[in-house]
Coordinates of C-alpha atoms in Angstrom, one line a residue:
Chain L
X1 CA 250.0 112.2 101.8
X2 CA 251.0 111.4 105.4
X3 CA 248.1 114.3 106.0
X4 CA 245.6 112.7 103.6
X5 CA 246.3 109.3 105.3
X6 CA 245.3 111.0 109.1
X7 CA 242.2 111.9 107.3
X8 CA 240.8 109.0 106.6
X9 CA 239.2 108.3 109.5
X10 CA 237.9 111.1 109.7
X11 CA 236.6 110.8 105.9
X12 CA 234.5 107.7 106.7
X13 CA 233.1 109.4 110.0
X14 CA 231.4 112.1 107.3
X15 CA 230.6 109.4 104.7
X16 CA 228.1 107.7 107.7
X17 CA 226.7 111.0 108.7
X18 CA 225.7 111.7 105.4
X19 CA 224.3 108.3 104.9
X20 CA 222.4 108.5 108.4
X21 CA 221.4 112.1 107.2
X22 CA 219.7 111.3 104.0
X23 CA 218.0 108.1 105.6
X24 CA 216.3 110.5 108.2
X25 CA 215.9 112.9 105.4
X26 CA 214.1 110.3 103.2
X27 CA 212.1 108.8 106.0
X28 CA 210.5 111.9 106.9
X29 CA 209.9 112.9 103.6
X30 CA 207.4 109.6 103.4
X31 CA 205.8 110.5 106.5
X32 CA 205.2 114.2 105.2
X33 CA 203.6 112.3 102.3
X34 CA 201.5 110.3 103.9
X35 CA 197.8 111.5 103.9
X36 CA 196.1 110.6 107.5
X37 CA 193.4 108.5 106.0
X38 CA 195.7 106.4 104.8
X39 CA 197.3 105.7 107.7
X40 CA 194.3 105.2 109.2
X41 CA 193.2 102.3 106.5
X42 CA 196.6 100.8 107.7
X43 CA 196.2 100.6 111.2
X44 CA 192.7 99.2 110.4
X45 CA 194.2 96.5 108.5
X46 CA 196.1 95.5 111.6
X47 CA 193.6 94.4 113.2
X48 CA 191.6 92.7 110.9
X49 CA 194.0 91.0 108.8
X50 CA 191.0 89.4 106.6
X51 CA 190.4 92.9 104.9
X52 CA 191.4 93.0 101.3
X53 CA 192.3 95.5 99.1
X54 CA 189.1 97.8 98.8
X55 CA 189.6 98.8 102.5
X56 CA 192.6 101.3 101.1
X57 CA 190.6 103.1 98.4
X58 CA 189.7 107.0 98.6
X59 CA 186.2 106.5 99.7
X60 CA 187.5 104.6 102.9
X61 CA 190.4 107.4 102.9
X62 CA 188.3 110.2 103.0
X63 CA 185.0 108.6 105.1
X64 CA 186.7 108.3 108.0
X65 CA 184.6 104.9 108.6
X66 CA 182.4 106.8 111.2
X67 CA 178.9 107.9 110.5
X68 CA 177.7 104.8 108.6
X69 CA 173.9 105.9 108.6
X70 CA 172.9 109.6 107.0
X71 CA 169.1 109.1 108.5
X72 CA 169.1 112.9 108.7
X73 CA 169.4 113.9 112.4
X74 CA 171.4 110.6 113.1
X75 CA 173.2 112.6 115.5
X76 CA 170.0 114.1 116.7
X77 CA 168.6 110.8 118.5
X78 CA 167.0 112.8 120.9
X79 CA 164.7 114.4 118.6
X80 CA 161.1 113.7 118.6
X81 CA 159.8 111.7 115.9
X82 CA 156.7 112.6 113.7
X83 CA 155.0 109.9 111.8
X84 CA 155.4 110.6 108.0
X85 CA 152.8 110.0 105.1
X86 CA 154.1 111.0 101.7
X87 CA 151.8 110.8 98.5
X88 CA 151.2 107.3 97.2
X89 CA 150.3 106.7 93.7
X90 CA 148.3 104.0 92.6
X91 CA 151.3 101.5 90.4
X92 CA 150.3 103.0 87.1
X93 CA 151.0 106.2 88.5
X94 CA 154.2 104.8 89.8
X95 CA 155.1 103.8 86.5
X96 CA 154.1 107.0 84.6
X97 CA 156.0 109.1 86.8
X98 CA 158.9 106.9 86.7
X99 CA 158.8 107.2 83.3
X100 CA 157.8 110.2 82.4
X101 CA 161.0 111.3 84.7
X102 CA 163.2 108.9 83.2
X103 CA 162.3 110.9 79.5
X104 CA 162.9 114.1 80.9
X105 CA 166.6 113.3 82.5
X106 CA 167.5 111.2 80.0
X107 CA 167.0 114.9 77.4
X108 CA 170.1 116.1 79.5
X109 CA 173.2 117.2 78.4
X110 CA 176.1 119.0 79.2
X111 CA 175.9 122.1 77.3
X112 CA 179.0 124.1 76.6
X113 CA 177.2 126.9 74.2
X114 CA 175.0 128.8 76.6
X115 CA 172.9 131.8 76.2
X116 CA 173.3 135.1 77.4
X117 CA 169.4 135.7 77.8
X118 CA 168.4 136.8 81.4
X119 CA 166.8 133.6 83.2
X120 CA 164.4 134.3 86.0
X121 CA 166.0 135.2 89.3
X122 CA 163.3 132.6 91.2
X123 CA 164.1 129.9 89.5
X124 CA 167.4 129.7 90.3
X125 CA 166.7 130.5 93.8
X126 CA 164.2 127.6 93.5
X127 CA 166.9 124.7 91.9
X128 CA 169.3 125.9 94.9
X129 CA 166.2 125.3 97.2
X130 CA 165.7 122.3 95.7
X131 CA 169.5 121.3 96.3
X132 CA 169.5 121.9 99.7
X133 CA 167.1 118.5 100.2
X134 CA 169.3 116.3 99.6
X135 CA 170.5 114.0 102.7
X136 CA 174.0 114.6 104.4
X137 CA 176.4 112.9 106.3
X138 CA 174.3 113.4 110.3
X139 CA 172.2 116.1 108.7
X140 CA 175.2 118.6 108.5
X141 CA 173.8 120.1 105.2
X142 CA 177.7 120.8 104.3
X143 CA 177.1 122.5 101.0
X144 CA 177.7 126.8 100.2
X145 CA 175.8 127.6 96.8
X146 CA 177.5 130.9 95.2
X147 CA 175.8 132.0 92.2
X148 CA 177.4 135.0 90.3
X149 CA 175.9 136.7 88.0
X150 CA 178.2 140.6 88.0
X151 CA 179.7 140.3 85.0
X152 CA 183.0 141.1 86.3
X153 CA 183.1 138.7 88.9
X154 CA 182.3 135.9 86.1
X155 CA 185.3 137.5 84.0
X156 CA 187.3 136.5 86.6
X157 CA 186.5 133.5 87.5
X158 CA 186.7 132.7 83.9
X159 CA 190.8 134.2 83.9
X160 CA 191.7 132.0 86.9
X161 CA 189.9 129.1 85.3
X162 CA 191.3 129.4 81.9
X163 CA 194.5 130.1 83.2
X164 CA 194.5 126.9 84.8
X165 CA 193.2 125.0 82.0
X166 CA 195.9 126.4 79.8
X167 CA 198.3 124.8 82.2
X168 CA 196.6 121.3 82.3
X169 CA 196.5 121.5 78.4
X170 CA 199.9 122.2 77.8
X171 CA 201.2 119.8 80.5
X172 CA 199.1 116.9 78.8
X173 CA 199.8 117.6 75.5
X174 CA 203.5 117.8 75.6
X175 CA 205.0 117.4 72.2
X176 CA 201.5 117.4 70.6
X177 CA 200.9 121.1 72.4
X178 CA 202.0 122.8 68.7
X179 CA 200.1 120.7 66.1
X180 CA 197.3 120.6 68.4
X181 CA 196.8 124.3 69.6
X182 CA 193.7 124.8 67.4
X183 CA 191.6 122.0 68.7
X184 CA 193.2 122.5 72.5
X185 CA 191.7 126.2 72.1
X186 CA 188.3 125.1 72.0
X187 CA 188.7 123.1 75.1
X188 CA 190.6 125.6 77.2
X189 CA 188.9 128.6 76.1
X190 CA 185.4 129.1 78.3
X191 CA 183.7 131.9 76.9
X192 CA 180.6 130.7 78.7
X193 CA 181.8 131.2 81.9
X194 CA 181.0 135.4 80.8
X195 CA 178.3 134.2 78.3
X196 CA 176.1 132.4 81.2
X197 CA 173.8 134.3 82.7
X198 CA 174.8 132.5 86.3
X199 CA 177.5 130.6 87.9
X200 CA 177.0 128.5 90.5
X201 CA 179.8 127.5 92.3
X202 CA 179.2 124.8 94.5
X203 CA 181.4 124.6 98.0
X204 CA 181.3 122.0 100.6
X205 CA 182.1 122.5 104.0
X206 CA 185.1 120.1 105.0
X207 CA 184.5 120.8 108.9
X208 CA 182.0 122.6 111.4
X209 CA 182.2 125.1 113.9
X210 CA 181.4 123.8 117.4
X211 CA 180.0 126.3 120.0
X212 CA 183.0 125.2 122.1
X213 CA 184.9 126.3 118.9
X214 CA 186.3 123.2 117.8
X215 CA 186.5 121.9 114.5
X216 CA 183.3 119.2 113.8
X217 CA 185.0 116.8 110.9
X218 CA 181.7 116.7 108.2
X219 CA 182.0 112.8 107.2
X220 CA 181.1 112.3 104.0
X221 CA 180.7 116.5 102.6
X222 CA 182.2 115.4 99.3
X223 CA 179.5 112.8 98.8
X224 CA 176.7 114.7 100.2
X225 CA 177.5 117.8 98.5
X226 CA 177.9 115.9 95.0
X227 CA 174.5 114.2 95.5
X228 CA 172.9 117.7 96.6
X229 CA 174.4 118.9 93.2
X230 CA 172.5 115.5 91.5
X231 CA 169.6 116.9 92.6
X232 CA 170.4 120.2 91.6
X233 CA 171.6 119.1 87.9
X234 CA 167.8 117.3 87.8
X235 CA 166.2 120.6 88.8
X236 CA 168.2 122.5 86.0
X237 CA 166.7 119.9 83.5
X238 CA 163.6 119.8 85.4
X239 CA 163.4 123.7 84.5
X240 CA 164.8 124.3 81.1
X241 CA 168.1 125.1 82.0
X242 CA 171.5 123.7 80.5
X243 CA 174.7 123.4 82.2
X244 CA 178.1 121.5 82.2
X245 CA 179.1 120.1 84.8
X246 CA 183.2 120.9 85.6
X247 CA 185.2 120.5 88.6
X248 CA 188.1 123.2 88.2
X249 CA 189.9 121.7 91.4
X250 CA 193.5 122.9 91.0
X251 CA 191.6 126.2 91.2
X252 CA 189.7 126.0 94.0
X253 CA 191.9 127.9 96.2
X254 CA 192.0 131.0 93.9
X255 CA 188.5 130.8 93.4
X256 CA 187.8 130.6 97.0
X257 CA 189.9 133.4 97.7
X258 CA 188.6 135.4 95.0
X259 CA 185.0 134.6 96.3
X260 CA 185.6 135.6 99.7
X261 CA 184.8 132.0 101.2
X262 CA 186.2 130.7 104.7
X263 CA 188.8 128.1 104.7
X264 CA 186.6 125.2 105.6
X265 CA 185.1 125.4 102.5
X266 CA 186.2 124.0 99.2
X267 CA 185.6 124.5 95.8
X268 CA 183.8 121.0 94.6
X269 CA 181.9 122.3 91.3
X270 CA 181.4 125.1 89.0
X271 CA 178.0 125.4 86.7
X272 CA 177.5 127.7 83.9
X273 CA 173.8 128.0 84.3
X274 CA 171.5 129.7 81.3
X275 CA 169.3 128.5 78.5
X276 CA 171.0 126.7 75.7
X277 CA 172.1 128.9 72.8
X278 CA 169.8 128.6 69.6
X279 CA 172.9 126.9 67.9
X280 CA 174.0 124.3 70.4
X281 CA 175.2 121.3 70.0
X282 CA 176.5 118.7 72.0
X283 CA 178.7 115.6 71.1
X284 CA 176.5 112.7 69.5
X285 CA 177.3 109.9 71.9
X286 CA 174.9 107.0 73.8
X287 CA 174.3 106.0 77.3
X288 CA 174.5 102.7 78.6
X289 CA 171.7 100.2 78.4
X290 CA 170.2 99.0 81.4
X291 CA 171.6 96.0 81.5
X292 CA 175.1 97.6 81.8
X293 CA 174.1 98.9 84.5
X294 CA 171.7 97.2 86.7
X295 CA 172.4 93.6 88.1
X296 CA 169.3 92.3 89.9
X297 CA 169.6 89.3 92.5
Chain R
X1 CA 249.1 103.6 107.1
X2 CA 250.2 104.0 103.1
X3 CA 247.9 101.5 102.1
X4 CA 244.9 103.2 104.0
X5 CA 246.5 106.8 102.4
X6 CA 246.5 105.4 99.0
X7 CA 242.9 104.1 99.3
X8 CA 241.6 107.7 100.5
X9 CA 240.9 108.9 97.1
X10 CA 239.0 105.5 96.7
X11 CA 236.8 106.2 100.1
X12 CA 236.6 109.9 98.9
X13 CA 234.6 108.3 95.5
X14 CA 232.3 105.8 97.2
X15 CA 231.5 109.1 99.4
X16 CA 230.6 110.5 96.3
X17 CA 228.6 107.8 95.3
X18 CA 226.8 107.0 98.4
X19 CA 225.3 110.3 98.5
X20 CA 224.7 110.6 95.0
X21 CA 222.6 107.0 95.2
X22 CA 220.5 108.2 98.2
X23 CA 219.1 111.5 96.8
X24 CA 218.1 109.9 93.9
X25 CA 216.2 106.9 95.9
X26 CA 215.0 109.7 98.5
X27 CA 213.1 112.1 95.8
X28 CA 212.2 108.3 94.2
X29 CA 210.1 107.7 97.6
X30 CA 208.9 110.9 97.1
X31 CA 207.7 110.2 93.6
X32 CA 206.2 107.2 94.7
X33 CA 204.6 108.4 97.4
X34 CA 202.9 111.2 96.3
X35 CA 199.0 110.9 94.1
X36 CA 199.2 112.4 90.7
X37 CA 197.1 115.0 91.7
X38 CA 199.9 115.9 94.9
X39 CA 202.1 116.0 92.4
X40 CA 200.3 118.8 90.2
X41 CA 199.5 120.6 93.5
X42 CA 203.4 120.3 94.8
X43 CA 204.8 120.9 91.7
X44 CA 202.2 124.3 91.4
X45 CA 203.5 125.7 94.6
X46 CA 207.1 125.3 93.9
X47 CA 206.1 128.6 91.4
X48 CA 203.2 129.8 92.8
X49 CA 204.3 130.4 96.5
X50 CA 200.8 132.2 97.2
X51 CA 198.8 129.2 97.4
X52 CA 196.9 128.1 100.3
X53 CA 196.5 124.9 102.4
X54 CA 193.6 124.1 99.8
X55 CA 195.8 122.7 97.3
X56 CA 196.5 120.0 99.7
X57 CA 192.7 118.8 100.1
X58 CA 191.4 115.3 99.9
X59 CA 189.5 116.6 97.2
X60 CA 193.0 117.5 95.5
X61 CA 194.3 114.2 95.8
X62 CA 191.4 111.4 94.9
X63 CA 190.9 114.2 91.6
X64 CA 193.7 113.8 90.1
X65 CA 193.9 117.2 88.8
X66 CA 193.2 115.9 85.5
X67 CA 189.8 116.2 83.2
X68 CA 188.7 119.5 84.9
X69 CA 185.6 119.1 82.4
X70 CA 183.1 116.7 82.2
X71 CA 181.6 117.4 78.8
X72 CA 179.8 114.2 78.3
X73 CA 181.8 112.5 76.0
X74 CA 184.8 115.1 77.3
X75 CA 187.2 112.7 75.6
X76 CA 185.4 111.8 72.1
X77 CA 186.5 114.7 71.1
X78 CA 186.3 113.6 67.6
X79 CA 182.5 112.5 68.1
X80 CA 180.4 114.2 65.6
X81 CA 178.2 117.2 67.3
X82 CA 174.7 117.3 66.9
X83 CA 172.3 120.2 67.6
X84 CA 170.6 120.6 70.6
X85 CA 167.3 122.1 71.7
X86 CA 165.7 120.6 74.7
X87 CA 161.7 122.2 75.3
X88 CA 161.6 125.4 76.6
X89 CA 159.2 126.5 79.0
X90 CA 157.7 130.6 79.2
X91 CA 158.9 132.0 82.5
X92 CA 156.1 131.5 84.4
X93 CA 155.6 127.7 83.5
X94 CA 160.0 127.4 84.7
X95 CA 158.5 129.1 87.5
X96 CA 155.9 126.7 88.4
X97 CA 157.8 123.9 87.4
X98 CA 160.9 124.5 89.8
X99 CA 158.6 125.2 92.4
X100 CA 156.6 121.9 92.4
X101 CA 159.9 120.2 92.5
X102 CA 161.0 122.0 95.4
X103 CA 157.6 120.8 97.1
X104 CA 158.2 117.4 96.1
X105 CA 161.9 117.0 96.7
X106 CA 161.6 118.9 99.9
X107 CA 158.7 116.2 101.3
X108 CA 161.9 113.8 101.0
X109 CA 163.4 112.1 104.3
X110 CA 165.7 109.6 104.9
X111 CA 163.1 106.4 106.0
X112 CA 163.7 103.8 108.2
X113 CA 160.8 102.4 108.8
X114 CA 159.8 100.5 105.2
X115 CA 156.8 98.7 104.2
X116 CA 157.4 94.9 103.3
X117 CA 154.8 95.9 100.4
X118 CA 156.4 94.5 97.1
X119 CA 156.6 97.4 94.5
X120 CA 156.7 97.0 90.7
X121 CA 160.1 96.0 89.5
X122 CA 158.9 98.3 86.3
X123 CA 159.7 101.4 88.7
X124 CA 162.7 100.3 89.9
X125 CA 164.0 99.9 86.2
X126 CA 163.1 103.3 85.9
X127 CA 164.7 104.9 88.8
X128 CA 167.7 103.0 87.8
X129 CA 167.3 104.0 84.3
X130 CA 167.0 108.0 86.0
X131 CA 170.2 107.4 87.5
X132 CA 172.5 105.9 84.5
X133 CA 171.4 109.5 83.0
X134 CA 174.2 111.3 85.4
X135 CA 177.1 112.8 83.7
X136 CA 180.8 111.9 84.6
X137 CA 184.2 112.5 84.1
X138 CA 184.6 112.3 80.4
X139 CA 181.1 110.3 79.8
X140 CA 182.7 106.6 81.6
X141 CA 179.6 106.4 83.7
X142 CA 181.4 104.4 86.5
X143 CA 178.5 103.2 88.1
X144 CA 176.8 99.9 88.8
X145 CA 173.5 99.2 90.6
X146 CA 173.3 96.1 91.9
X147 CA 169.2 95.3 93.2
X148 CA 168.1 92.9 95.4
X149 CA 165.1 91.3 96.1
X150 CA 166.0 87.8 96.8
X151 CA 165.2 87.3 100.9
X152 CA 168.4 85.2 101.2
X153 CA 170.9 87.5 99.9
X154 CA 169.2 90.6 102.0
X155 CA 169.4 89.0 105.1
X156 CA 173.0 87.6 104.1
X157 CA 173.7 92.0 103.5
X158 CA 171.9 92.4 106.8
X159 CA 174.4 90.3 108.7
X160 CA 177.6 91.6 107.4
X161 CA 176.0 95.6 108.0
X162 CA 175.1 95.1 111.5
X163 CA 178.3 93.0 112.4
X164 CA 180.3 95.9 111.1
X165 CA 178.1 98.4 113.0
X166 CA 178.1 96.8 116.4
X167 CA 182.3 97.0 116.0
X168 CA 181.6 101.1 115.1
X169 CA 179.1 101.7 118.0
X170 CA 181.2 99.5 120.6
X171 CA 184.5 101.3 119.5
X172 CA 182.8 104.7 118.8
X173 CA 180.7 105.0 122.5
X174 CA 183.6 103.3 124.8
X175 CA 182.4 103.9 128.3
X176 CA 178.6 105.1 127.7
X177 CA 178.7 101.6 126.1
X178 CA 177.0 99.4 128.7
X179 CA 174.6 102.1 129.7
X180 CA 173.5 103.4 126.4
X181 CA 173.3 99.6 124.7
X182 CA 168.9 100.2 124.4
X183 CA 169.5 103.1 122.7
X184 CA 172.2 102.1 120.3
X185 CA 170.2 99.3 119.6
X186 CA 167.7 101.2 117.2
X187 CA 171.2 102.3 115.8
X188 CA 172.7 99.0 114.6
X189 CA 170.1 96.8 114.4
X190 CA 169.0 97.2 110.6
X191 CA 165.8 95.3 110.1
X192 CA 164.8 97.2 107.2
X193 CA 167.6 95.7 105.6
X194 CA 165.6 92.0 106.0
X195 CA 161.6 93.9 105.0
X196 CA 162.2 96.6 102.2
X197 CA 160.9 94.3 98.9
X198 CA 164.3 96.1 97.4
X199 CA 168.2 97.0 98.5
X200 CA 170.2 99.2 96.1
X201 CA 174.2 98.7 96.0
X202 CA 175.4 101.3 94.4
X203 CA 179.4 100.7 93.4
X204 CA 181.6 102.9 91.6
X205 CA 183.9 101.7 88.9
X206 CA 187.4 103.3 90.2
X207 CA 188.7 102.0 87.1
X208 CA 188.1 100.4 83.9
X209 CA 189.7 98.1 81.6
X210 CA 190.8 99.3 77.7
X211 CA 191.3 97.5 74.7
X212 CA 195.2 96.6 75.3
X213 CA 194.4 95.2 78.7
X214 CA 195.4 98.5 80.6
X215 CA 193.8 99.9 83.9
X216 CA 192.5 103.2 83.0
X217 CA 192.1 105.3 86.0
X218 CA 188.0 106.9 85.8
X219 CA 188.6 110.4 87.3
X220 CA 186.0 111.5 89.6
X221 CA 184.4 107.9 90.0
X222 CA 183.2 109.0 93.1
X223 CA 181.9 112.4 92.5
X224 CA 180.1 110.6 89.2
X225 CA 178.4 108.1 90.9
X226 CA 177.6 110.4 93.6
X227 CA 175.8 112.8 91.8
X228 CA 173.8 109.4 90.1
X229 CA 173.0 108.5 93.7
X230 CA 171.2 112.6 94.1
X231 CA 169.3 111.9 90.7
X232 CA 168.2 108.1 92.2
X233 CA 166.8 109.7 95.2
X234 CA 165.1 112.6 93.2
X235 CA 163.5 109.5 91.2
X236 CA 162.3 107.2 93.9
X237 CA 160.7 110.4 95.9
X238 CA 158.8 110.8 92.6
X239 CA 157.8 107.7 92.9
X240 CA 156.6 107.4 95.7
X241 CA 159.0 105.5 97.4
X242 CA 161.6 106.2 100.2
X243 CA 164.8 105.0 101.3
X244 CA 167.9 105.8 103.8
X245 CA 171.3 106.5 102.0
X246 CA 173.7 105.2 104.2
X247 CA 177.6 104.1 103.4
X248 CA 178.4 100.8 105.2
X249 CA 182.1 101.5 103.4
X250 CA 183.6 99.3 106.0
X251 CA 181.2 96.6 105.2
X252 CA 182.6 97.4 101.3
X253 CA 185.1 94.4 100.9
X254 CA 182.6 91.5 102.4
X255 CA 179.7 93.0 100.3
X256 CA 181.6 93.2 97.1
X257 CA 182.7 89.5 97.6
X258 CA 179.0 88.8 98.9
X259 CA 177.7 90.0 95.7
X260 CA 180.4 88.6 93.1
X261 CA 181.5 92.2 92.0
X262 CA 184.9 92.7 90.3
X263 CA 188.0 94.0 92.0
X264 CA 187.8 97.5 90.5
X265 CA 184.4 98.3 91.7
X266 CA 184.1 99.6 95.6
X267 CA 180.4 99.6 97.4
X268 CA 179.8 103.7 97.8
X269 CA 175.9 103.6 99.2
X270 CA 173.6 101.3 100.1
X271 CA 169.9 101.9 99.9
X272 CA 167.0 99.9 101.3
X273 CA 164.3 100.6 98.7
X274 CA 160.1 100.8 99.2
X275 CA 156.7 102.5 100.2
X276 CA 157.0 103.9 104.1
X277 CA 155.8 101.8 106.7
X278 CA 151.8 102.4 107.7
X279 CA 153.3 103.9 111.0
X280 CA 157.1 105.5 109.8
X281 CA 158.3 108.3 111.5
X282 CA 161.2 110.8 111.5
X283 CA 163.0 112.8 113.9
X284 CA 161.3 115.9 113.9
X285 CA 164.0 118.1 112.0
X286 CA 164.6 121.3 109.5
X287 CA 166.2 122.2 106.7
X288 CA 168.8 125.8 106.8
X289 CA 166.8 128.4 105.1
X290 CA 168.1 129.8 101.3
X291 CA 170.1 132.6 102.7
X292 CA 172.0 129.6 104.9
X293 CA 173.1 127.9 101.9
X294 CA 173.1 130.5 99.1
X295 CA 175.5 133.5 98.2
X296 CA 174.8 135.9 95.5
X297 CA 177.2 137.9 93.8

């Protein structure tokens, strides 16, 4: 007792350690946590205490508010300029074309049941061509097109990605997992991804190589290489192709290891690309009307 | 001293209870801290010790690690399915066909020099139209296009994007400031924003509303709308028109509020819209060649 009682003292010197220990511990933990961009949206906030909200959203996160202008060559000021004539068409023209367009895109559809038939090696080389003209953040064209068409290169891409998928399933279904395993098959199963006659897996390029060495951040690659892969869905259409579009993110780093990419590069979207199988179908829904869409002021 | 001795046990409890209460409100931080799609990524590498930096991407985290697919209607699974057999083209016509949109989509540039000319508010329906065909994360089509003409409001937009991009230049040149203030000039000061007949807002939908009042989170909003931007631009070169994509995500909030749009919509691009100015030029730049942007397996 009299031993317990000298103790004591010492007792409460541990119970603050451990309390100071675990504040540390917990502090730190949120730091780890804390993505850079967001930090940075907070030390914005600072100093313009005005800003609401939308200043802490992913696109501000992952912009890095630099860059605000994608003229292409922004960062090349000191190239000459050209003067530039495109076609013009006279307004019935303009209207034709927009419509006739409009038809075409509006046919598209993601297609999960694709054909094995071959499909012409130059056209896919021309829809990746056609891609690669889109605008990027200062012209850093930040996008890596890898098309595979060995067939055992696509059966394993399609084992990492089902294997994922499988996991996703299972984790969102919970209790349902059981009952549901019929209809879940048909979503995790991707038998196109060896039926296609092409993948394209589209990479963009996080960060740049500077002769010096150093790391050039690419603002914007996410949004410049997902409107280079607009252009590239429109080309698809624009040809005859199907695809569906899928962003297997959680196995981007397998993929990327698998495909022998570089570490700047990550995995943004993969495309089953072929013509549609004679029994396709797709899922009878609608698009919006215009006026859900467009507000004009 | 027996008082203090007979309260030991009692100090040796709270011990037990202090520590117990801060590991449970440390790993609650945690929790809190971390994006749904960390938490996937975290949890992953807690049984996959293999996995790279990449699961830590920005890509990662706005994902969500959720929806990998983006079937249109992904998540109307009980939609009925209808066939599905777009026109097909003989080899040679895909041929052709993917080449003259390579020749057209490859005559496109960012413009800043735009034509006050009014153009037919018939086309820009139709580009919109073209756009509001993109597919998205389970069929949401997060997007809203907000177009406009009105002199007021344009010149209203024009004042909130150059104040924000006189604070970027000033903060981004420092020093070279004073000495470089002619040529950052033709950087900030956005006339076109005052003479193209049309502006395009594009915002994306981050999330939407359902039926019992809920938010419901709209994965991929900004990969969605991005690829809608790529098939906007594809329409308006078709057209005959030109533009600049640019970002002014700082200028996001003030715009938003400008143009009356609801909280859960964030600006992602703004473009000035019309026919090239008689005397447009453009720095004098090219595009990588295929092999630069293409890998074939």
């Amino acid at each position: 007792m009299a031993l317990l009682s000298v103790l004591t003292p010492v007792l409460a010197l541990v119970l603050c350690l451990v309390v100071g220990f675990l504040f540390m511990r917990s502090r730190d933990a949120e730091a780890k946590l804390r993505a850079p961009g967001q930090t940075k949206g907070a030390s914005k906030s600072d100093f313009r205490p005005w800003v609401d909200q939308d200043l802490q959203d992913d696109t501000e996160i992952t912009a890095g508010g630099d860059e605000d202008e994608w003229v292409d060559g922004d960062e090349e000021e000191d190239l000459a300029h050209v003067p530039y004539s495109p076609p013009r068409y006279p307004e019935e023209t303009m209207l034709q074309r927009s419509n006739d367009l409009y038809t075409l895109m509006n046919q598209r559809r993601s297609v999960r049941f694709i054909s094995p038939e071959p499909v012409p090696r130059g056209v896919i080389d021309n829809v990746i061509l056609t891609a690669g003209t889109a605008p990027s953040g200062a012209h850093t064209e930040p996008w890596t097109f890898v098309v595979v068409s060995e067939p055992k290169m696509k059966h394993q891409i399609r084992l990492i990605v089902e294997e994922e998928e499988e996991v996703n399933y299972r984790q969102r279904m919970g209790d349902k997992w059981v009952n549901d395993l019929a209809r879940l098959r048909t979503n995790w199963i991707k038998e196109y991804l060896d039926v296609a006659p092409y993948l394209i897996l589209i990479f963009k390029q996080t960060y740049g190589i500077l002769p010096n060495g150093k790391k050039k951040t690419h603002y914007y690659n996410e949004i410049s290489v997902s409107i280079s892969c607009g252009i590239l869905l429109a080309a698809l259409q624009n040809a005859g192709l199907v695809t569906v579009t899928s962003t297997p993110l959680n196995c981007g780093p397998q993929l990327r290891l698998l495909l022998n990419r570089p570490t700047n590069e990550k995995l943004l979207m993969l495309l089953p690309v072929g013509y549609p199988a004679a029994d396709a179908t797709v899922p009878d829904l609608k698009r919006k009307h215009l006026d859900d869409i467009m507000v004009h002021i």
